[in-house]
Coordinates of C-alpha atoms in Angstrom, one line a residue:
X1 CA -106.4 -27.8 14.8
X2 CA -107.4 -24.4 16.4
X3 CA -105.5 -22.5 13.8
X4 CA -107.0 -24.5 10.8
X5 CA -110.4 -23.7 11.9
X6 CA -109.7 -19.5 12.6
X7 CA -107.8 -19.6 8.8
X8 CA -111.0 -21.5 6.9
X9 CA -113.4 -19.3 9.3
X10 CA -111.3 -16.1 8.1
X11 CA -111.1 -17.3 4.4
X12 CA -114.9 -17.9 4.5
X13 CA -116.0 -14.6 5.6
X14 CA -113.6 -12.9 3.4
X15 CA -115.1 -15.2 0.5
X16 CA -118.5 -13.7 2.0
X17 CA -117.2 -9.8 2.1
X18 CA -115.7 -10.1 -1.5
X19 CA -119.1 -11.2 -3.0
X20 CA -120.7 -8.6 -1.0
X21 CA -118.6 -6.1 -2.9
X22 CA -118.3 -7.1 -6.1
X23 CA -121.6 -7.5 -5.8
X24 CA -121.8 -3.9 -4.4
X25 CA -119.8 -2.7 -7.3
X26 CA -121.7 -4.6 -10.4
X27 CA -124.9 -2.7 -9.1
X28 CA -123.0 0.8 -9.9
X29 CA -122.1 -0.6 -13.3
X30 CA -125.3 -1.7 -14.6
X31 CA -126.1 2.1 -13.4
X32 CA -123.8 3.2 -15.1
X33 CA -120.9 4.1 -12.9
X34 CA -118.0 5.5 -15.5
X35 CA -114.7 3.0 -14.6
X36 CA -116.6 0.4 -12.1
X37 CA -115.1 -2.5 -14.1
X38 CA -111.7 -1.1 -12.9
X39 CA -113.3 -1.5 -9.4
X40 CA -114.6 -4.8 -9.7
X41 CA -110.9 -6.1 -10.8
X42 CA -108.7 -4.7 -8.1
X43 CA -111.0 -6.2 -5.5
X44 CA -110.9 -9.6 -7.3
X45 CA -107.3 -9.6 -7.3
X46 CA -107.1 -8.6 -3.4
X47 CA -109.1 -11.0 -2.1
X48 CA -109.1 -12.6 1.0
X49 CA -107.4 -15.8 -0.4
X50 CA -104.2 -16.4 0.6
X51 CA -103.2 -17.0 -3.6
X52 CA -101.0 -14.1 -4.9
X53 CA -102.5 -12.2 -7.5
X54 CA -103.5 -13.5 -10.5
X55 CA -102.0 -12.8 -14.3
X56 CA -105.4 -12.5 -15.4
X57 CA -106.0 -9.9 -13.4
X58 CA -103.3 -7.8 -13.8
X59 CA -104.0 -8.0 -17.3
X60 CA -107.4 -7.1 -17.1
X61 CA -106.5 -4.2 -15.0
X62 CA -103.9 -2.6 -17.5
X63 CA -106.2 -3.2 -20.6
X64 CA -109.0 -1.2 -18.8
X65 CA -106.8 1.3 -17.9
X66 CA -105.3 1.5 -21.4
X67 CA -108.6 2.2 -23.1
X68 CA -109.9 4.3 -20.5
X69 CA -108.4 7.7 -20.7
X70 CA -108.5 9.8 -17.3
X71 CA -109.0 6.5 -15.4
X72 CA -105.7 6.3 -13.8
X73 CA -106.8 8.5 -10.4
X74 CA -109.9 6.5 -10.7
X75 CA -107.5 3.7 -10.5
X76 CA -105.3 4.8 -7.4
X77 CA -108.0 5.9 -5.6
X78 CA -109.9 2.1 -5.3
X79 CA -107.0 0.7 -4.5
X80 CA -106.5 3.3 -1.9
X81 CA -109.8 3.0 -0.5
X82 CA -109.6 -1.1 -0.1
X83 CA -106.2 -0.7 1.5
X84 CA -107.4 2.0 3.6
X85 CA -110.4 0.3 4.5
X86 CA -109.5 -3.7 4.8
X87 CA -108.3 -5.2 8.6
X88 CA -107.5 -8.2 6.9
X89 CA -103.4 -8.5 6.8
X90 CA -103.5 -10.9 3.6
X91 CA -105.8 -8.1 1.7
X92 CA -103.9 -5.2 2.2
X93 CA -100.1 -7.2 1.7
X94 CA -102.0 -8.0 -1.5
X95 CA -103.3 -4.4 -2.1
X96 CA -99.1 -3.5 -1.8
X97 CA -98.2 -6.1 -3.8
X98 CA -100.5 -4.7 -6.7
X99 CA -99.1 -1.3 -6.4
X100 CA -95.8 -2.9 -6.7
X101 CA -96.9 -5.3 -9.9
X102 CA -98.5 -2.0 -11.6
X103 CA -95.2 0.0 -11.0
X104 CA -93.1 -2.8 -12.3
X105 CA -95.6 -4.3 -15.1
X106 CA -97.0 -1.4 -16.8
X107 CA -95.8 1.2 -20.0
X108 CA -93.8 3.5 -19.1
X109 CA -96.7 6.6 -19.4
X110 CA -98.8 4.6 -17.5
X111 CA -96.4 4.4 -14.3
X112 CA -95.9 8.4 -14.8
X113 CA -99.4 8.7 -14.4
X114 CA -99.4 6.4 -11.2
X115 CA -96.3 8.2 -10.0
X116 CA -98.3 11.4 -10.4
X117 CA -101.3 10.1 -8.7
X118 CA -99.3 9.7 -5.8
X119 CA -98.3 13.1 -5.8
X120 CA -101.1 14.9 -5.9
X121 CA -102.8 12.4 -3.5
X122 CA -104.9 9.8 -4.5
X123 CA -102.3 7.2 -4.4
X124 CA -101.0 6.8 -0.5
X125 CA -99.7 3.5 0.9
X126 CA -99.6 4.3 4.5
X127 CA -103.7 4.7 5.7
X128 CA -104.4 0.9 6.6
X129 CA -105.5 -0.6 10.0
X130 CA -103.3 -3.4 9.5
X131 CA -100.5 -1.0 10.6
X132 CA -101.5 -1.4 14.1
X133 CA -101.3 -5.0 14.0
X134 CA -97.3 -4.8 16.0
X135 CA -96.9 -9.0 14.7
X136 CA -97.2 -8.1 11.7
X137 CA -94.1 -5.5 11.1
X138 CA -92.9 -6.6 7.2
X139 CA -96.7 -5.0 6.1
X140 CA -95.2 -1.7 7.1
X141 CA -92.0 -1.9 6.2
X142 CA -93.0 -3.3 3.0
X143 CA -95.6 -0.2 2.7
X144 CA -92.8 2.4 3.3
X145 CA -90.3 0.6 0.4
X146 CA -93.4 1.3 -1.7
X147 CA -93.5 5.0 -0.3
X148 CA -89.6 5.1 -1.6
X149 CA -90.1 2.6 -4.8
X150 CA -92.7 5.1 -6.6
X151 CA -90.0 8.0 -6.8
X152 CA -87.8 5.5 -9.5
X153 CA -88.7 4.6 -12.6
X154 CA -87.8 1.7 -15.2
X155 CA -86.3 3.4 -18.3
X156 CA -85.9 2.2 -21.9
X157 CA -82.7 0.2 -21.0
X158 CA -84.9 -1.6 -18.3
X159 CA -82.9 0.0 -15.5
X160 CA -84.2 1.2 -11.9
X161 CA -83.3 5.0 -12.2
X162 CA -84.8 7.9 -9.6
X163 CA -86.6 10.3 -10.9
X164 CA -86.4 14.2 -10.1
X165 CA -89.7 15.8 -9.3
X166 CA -90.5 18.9 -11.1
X167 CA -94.0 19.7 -9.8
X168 CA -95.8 17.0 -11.8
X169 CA -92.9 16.4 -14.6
X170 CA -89.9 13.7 -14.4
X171 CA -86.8 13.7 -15.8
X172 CA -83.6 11.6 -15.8
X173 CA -80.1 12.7 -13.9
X174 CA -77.2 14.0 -15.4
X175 CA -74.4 11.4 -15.9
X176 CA -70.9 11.4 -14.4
X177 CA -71.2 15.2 -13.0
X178 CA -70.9 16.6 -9.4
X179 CA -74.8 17.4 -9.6
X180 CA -75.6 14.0 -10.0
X181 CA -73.3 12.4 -7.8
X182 CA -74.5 14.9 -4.9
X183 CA -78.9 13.8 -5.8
X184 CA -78.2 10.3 -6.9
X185 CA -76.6 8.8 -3.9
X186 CA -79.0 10.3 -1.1
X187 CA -81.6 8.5 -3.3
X188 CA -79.7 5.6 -3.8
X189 CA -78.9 5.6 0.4
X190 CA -82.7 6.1 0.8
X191 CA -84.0 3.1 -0.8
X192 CA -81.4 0.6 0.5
X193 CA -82.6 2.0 3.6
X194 CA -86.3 1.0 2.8
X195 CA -84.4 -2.0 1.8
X196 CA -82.8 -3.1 4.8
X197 CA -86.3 -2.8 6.8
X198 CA -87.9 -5.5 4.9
X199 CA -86.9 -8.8 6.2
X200 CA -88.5 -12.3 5.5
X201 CA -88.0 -12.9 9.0
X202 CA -90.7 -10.7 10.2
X203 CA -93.3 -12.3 7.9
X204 CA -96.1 -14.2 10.1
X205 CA -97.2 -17.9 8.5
X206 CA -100.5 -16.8 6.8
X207 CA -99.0 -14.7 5.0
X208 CA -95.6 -16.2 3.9
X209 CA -96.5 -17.1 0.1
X210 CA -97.3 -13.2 -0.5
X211 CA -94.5 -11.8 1.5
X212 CA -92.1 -14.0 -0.1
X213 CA -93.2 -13.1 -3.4
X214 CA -93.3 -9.6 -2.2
X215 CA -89.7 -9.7 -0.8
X216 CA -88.6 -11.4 -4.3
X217 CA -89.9 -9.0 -6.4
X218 CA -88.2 -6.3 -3.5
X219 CA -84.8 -8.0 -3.8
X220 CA -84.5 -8.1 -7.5
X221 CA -84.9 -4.7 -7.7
X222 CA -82.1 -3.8 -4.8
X223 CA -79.9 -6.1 -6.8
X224 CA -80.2 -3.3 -9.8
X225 CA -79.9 -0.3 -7.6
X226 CA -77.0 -1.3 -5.7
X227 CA -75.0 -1.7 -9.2
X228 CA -75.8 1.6 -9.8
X229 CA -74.9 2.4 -6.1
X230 CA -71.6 1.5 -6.5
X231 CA -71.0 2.8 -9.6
X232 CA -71.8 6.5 -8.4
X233 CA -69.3 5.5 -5.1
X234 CA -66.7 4.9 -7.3
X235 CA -67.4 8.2 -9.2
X236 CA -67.5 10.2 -6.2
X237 CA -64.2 8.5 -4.9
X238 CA -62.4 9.6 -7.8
X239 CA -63.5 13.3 -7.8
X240 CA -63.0 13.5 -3.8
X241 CA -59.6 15.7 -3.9
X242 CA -61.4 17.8 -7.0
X243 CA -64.3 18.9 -5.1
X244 CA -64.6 22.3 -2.4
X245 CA -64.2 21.3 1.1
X246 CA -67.7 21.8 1.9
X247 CA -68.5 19.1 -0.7
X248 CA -65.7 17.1 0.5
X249 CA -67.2 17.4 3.9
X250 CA -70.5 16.3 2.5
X251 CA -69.3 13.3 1.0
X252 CA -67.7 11.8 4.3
X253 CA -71.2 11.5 5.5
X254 CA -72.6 9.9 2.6
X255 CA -69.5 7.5 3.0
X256 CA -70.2 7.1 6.7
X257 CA -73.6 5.9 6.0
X258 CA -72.3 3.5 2.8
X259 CA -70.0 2.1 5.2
X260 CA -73.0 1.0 7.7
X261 CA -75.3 0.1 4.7
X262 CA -72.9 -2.3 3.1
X263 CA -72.3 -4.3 6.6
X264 CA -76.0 -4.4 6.7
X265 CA -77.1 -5.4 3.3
X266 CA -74.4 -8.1 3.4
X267 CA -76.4 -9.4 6.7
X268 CA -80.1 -9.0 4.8
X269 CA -78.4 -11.1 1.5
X270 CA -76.8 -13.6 3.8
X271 CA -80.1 -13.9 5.7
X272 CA -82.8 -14.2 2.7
X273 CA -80.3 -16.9 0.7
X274 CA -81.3 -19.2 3.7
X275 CA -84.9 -17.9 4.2
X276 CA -86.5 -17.5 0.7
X277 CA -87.7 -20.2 -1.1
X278 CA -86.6 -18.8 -4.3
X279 CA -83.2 -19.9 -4.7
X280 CA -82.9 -18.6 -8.3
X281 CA -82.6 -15.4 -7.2
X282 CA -79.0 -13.9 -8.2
X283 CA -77.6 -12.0 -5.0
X284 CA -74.6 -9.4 -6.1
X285 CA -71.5 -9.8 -4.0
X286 CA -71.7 -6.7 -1.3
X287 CA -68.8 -4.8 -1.3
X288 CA -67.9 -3.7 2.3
X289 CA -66.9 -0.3 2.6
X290 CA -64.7 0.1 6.3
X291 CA -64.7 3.2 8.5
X292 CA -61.1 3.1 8.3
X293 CA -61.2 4.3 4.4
X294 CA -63.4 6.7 4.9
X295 CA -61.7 8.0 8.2
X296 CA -58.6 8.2 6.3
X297 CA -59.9 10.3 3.2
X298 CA -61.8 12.5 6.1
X299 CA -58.1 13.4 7.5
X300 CA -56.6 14.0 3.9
X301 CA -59.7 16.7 3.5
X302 CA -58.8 17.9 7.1
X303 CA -55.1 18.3 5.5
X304 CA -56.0 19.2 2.8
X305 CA -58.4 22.6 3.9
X306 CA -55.3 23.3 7.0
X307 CA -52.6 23.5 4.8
X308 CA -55.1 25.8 2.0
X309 CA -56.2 27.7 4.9
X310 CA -52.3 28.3 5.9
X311 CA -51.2 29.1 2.3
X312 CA -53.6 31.5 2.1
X313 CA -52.9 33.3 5.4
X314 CA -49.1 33.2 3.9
X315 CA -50.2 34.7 1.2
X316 CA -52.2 37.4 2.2
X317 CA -48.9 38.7 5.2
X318 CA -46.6 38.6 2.1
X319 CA -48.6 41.0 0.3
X320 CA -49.3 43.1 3.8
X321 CA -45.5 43.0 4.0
X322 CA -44.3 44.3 0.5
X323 CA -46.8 47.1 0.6
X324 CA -45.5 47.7 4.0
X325 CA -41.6 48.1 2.9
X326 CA -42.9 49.5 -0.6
X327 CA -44.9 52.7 1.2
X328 CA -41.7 52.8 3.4
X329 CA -39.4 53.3 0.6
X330 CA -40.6 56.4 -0.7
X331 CA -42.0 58.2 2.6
X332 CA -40.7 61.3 4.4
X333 CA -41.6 63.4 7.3
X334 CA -42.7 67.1 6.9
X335 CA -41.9 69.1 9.5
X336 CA -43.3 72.5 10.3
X337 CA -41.1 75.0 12.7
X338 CA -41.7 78.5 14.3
X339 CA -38.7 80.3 13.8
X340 CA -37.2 83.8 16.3
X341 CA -35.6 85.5 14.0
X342 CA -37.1 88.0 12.6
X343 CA -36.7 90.4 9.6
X344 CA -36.7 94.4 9.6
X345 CA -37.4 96.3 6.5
X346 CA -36.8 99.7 5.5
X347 CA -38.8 102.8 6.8
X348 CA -39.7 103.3 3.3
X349 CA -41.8 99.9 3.6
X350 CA -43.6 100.9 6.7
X351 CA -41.6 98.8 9.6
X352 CA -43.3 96.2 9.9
X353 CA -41.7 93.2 11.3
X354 CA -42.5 89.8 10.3
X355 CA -41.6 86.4 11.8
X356 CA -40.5 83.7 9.4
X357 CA -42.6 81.2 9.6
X358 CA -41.5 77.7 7.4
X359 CA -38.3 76.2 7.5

């Protein structure tokens, strides 16, 4: 009963500080404030209700946007401020999940725009007071997936792909080249990281309707990136014995940390088929990568760089020997000797005497 009175007392004075700034922000537009009907519809989708956000709003957002050029950083930075500002748990999960509908329901020029926002600033996920809250643990780690999530973007072919940051220009990766392989899976290893943080078990009861549909929407895209993980795996196993051994070296590591990943996300699927309500969700089936493998192809580069180090040494003593027996072949001594005998000449020539000096 105690908790049933602190939720309706919470979801009364939220009602009340909602009004207050809608209220706040209708003022400014009747002044008119340039983009303050942008401002009145991000704080009536965050509210302090414990609903997730509403289609209608999320429509109303993206057509104001649409027609309002320039209004993007506009955009980011309200929905900054009400994250940064809010103590409320349910406001600024609903805040994230926002972010996270505008990345995944908007044009493609439109999340560019948002993506750059974030870059130069006026997007950030991380100032809230509800990161202090220590019960509350899935609002961070839900925060820093975000953090990850706005460096990929959903191309033509409706595909999670990273992006490459050029100061403030994108561009897609190279496919099936070492370059690629090399920037794609440290990306790839990064946001099942993010990934693996998030876990429905950390979610606290008022909040379980947004975190689940939070963690849904997180899954689904994990789903697509971890087809894409293993697809660049498999290209890097079969160009391991191609590559330099520093590169070989290189991509132990990033098969060390596939091997612990795969255990894990394994676990997280396991764990969310029995947690989530949505059953409808369509897990892919983890494939473990073992230490052994990986172990095993670190030897055969070990092998691999002795026996080129030794080949080479080989080498380079034949060479020192056949210019060794090659300068010996057609080498003498000279020798230089001071002779005693000497030679007279005739009076005629003035006797001199002269040693011979060079035999």
């Amino acid at each position: 009963m105690g908790v049933d009175i602190q939720t309706k007392l919470r979801l009364a004075l939220g009602s009340m500080k909602d009004h207050a700034s809608i209220g706040k922000a209708l003022v400014y537009n009747h002044d008119g404030k340039p983009f303050s009907d942008i401002e009145i519809a991000v704080l009536r989708a965050t509210g302090h209700d414990n609903g997730p956000i509403e289609d209608k709003y999320m429509h109303e957002i993206l057509f104001l946007v649409s027609n309002s050029p320039g209004s993007v950083p506009f955009l980011a930075e309200r929905i900054s401020r009400r994250l940064c500002k809010t103590r409320d748990c349910l406001v600024a999960l609903k805040t994230l999940s926002l972010i996270h509908r505008l990345l995944r329901g908007g044009n493609r020029c439109f999340e560019r725009e948002l993506r750059n926002s974030h870059v130069s600033g006026h997007l950030q996920m991380s100032a809230t007071n509800c990161f202090r809250n220590s019960s509350f643990s899935f609002l961070r780690s839900y925060a820093a997936y975000l953090e990850e999530r706005v460096g990929w973007a959903i191309t033509q072919a409706g595909k999670l792909e990273p992006v490459m940051f050029n100061g403030l220009e994108f561009g897609c990766y190279e496919e099936k080249s070492v370059d690629m392989v090399f920037r794609k899976l440290p990306k790839c290893q990064a946001f099942m990281d993010r990934v693996l943080d998030c876990s429905p078990i950390d979610v606290v009861p008022p909040a379980d309707n947004l975190a689940q549909a939070a963690m849904g929407n997180t899954l689904k895209e994990s789903f697509q990136v971890y087809i894409m993980y293993c697809e660049v795996i498999e290209i890097l196993i079969n160009m391991f014995f191609d590559l330099t051994t520093p590169a070989r070296t290189l991509a132990c590591d990033i098969l060390k940390r596939a091997s612990r990943q795969s255990k894990e996300l394994a676990d997280l699927y396991e764990t969310c088929k029995r947690v989530m309500e949505n059953k409808n969700l369509e897990y892919p089936r983890v494939q473990i990568i073992t230490m052994d493998h990986v172990l095993a192809l670190e030897q055969c580069s070990s092998f691999m760089s002795t026996s080129s180090s030794t080949g080479k040494q080989s080498e380079k003593e034949g060479d020192e020997d056949d210019t060794s027996s090659s300068s010996n072949q057609f080498s003498f001594t000279l020798e230089t000797k001071i002779s005693k005998v000497w030679v007279v000449f005739d009076e005629d020539d003035g006797e001199l005497q002269v040693p011979v000096g060079i035999v």
